[in-house]
Coordinates of C-alpha atoms in Angstrom, one line a residue:
X118 CA 0.0 0.0 0.0
X119 CA 1.4 3.4 -1.0
X120 CA 2.2 6.0 1.7
X121 CA -0.8 8.2 0.5
X122 CA -3.2 5.2 0.8
X123 CA -1.8 4.3 4.2
X124 CA -2.3 7.9 5.4
X125 CA -5.8 8.0 4.0
X126 CA -6.9 4.7 5.6
X127 CA -5.3 5.8 8.8
X128 CA -7.2 9.0 8.8
X129 CA -10.5 7.1 8.3
X130 CA -9.6 4.8 11.1
X131 CA -8.7 7.7 13.4
X132 CA -12.0 9.4 12.5
X133 CA -14.0 6.3 13.2
X134 CA -12.2 5.7 16.5
X135 CA -12.8 9.3 17.6
X136 CA -16.5 9.1 16.7
X137 CA -17.0 5.8 18.4
X138 CA -15.0 6.7 21.5
X139 CA -15.9 4.3 24.3
X140 CA -16.7 1.5 21.8
X141 CA -14.4 -1.3 20.9
X142 CA -13.1 -0.8 17.3
X143 CA -11.5 -3.7 15.5
X144 CA -9.6 -3.3 12.2
X145 CA -10.1 -6.2 9.7
X146 CA -7.7 -6.2 6.8
X147 CA -9.8 -7.7 4.0
X148 CA -8.2 -9.7 1.2
X149 CA -10.4 -9.4 -1.9
X150 CA -8.9 -12.5 -3.4
X151 CA -7.2 -12.8 -6.8
X152 CA -10.2 -12.5 -9.0
X153 CA -11.5 -9.3 -7.3
X154 CA -8.0 -7.9 -7.1
X155 CA -7.7 -8.2 -10.9
X156 CA -10.8 -5.9 -11.2
X157 CA -9.7 -3.4 -8.5
X158 CA -6.0 -3.6 -8.1
X159 CA -5.9 -0.2 -6.4
X160 CA -8.2 -1.2 -3.5
X161 CA -6.5 -2.0 -0.2
X162 CA -9.5 -2.6 2.0
X163 CA -9.9 -2.5 5.7
X164 CA -13.2 -2.9 7.5
X165 CA -13.5 -1.1 10.8
X166 CA -15.9 -2.9 13.2
X167 CA -17.2 -0.8 16.1
X168 CA -19.0 -2.6 18.8
X169 CA -22.0 -1.3 20.9
X170 CA -21.2 1.5 23.3
X171 CA -22.3 5.0 24.4
X172 CA -23.3 6.2 20.9
X173 CA -25.2 3.1 19.8
X174 CA -26.3 -0.3 20.9
X175 CA -25.6 -1.7 17.4
X176 CA -22.5 -2.7 15.5
X177 CA -21.1 -0.5 12.8
X178 CA -19.0 -1.7 9.9
X179 CA -17.0 1.0 8.1
X180 CA -14.9 0.7 4.9
X181 CA -11.4 2.2 4.8
X182 CA -9.8 2.1 1.4
X183 CA -12.5 3.2 -1.0
X184 CA -11.5 6.9 -0.8
X185 CA -7.9 6.2 -1.7
X186 CA -8.9 4.0 -4.6
X187 CA -11.5 6.3 -6.1
X188 CA -10.9 9.9 -4.9
X189 CA -11.3 12.7 -7.4
X190 CA -9.9 16.1 -6.6
X191 CA -9.5 15.0 -2.9
X192 CA -13.1 14.0 -2.5
X193 CA -14.4 10.4 -2.3
X194 CA -16.6 8.0 -0.3
X195 CA -16.4 5.4 2.4
X196 CA -19.4 3.3 3.5
X197 CA -21.0 2.3 6.9
X198 CA -23.4 -0.5 7.6
X199 CA -25.1 -0.8 10.9
X200 CA -26.2 -4.2 12.2
X201 CA -27.7 -5.9 15.2
X202 CA -24.8 -8.3 15.8
X203 CA -21.1 -8.8 15.1
X204 CA -20.9 -11.2 12.2
X205 CA -18.3 -11.9 9.4
X206 CA -21.3 -11.7 7.0
X207 CA -21.4 -7.9 7.4
X208 CA -17.6 -7.6 6.8
X209 CA -18.1 -9.5 3.6
X210 CA -21.0 -7.3 2.5
X211 CA -18.9 -4.2 3.1
X212 CA -16.2 -5.8 0.9
X213 CA -18.8 -6.4 -1.7
X214 CA -19.9 -2.8 -1.6
X215 CA -16.2 -1.6 -1.9
X216 CA -15.6 -4.0 -4.8
X217 CA -18.8 -2.8 -6.5
X218 CA -18.0 0.9 -6.0
X219 CA -14.3 0.7 -7.0
X220 CA -14.9 -1.9 -9.7
X221 CA -16.8 0.2 -12.2
X222 CA -20.2 0.8 -10.6
X223 CA -19.4 4.0 -8.7
X224 CA -21.9 4.6 -5.9
X225 CA -23.2 7.8 -4.5
X226 CA -26.0 9.2 -2.4
X227 CA -29.4 7.8 -3.4
X228 CA -27.9 4.9 -5.4
X229 CA -28.7 1.2 -4.7
X230 CA -27.2 -2.1 -5.4
X231 CA -28.6 -5.7 -5.3
X232 CA -27.1 -8.1 -2.8
X233 CA -28.2 -11.1 -4.8
X234 CA -29.6 -12.8 -1.6
X235 CA -31.1 -11.8 1.7
X236 CA -29.1 -9.5 3.9
X237 CA -29.2 -12.3 6.5
X238 CA -31.0 -15.6 6.1
X239 CA -34.8 -15.2 6.3
X240 CA -34.7 -11.4 5.7
X241 CA -36.7 -9.8 2.8
X242 CA -34.0 -7.1 2.5
X243 CA -32.0 -8.0 -0.6
X244 CA -30.7 -4.6 -1.7
X245 CA -28.6 -1.8 -0.2
X246 CA -29.7 1.8 -0.5
X247 CA -26.9 4.4 -0.2
X248 CA -28.2 7.1 2.1
X249 CA -27.1 9.7 4.6
X250 CA -25.8 8.1 7.8
X251 CA -28.9 9.1 9.8
X252 CA -28.2 6.7 12.7
X253 CA -24.8 8.4 13.2
X254 CA -25.2 11.9 11.8
X255 CA -22.9 14.4 10.1
X256 CA -20.1 13.9 12.7
X257 CA -19.4 10.5 11.2
X258 CA -20.3 11.4 7.7
X259 CA -17.7 14.1 7.3
X260 CA -14.1 12.7 7.5
X261 CA -11.0 14.7 6.8
X262 CA -8.2 12.8 5.0
X263 CA -4.8 14.1 3.9
X264 CA -5.4 16.1 0.7
X265 CA -9.1 16.0 0.9
X266 CA -12.3 14.8 2.5
X267 CA -14.1 11.4 2.7
X268 CA -17.9 11.3 3.0
X269 CA -19.1 8.2 4.9
X270 CA -22.5 7.1 3.5
X271 CA -24.9 4.6 4.9
X272 CA -25.6 1.3 3.2
X273 CA -29.2 0.6 4.4
X274 CA -30.6 -2.9 3.7
X275 CA -33.9 -2.5 1.9
X276 CA -36.4 -4.8 0.0
X277 CA -37.0 -5.2 -3.7
X278 CA -40.4 -3.6 -3.2
X279 CA -38.8 -0.6 -1.6
X280 CA -36.4 -0.2 -4.5
X281 CA -39.3 -0.4 -6.9
X282 CA -41.2 2.2 -4.9
X283 CA -38.2 4.5 -5.0
X284 CA -37.9 4.1 -8.8
X285 CA -41.5 5.2 -9.2
X286 CA -41.8 7.9 -6.5
X287 CA -38.3 9.0 -5.7
X288 CA -35.8 8.7 -2.9
X289 CA -37.4 11.3 -0.6
X290 CA -40.8 9.5 -0.8
X291 CA -39.2 6.3 0.3
X292 CA -37.4 7.9 3.2
X293 CA -40.7 9.5 4.2
X294 CA -42.2 6.0 4.3
X295 CA -39.3 4.8 6.5
X296 CA -40.0 7.7 8.9
X297 CA -43.7 7.1 9.0
X298 CA -43.3 3.4 9.6
X299 CA -40.6 4.2 12.2
X300 CA -38.5 1.3 10.9
X301 CA -35.7 -0.2 13.0
X302 CA -33.0 -0.2 10.3
X303 CA -30.9 -2.8 12.1
X304 CA -33.8 -5.3 12.2
X305 CA -33.2 -7.8 9.4
X306 CA -36.7 -9.1 9.7
X307 CA -38.5 -5.7 9.6
X308 CA -41.6 -5.5 7.3
X309 CA -41.2 -3.8 4.0
X310 CA -42.8 -0.3 3.9
X311 CA -43.8 -0.6 0.2

C-alpha cells in the first residue's frame, strides 16, 4: 500500500475511533482475493468494526480504502453499515460494496445495489440503499483525510419492493415511508414499507 493510501486509511480509522470513543473498534484487513484484485488492483481494503457503546447499541462496519482508490480532486466515499450483531457476513458485505463501488459501478447518495440474496438468512432485505448516515449523523459522515475529504455514507438494507417504490416515487418519498413506519433499520426481519 502506498504512503498516501496508508495515510488516508489511517485518517479514516482515526476518525471512526474518535467518533466511536468508548466503543471497541477492530480493524479487519480484508483480502479481496485474486479475482476481485484483478478488477480493482488499487483497492487495499480494511473494514473497521465498532461494537456497541455509548453512541449506539448496534454494531457499525465502516470501509477504509475506497476513498484512496477512487478519490477525485480530494473527494471520495467510504461506507458504513449498521447491524444488530457482530458477524463476518457484514464484513463480507462491506467488501462487496467496496468492490462494486471501486470496480466500475461508482456509488453515490441515493444509489442502490442488489445483494443477490437476503441481507441475512430469512430477511426480505436484498438490496442496499446508499443514504445519509442518519443513525450516526454528520459527525461520522464528514471525515477529513490528507489532501481531501471522505464522505461516509450509509448502506441501508432494503427490500426489492422498496427499491421499486423509490424508482416510481423518488428517494425522498421512500425515506418518508421509512420515517412514517418508524423502521428499525438494524432489524433484518422488519416488514417492507412498500
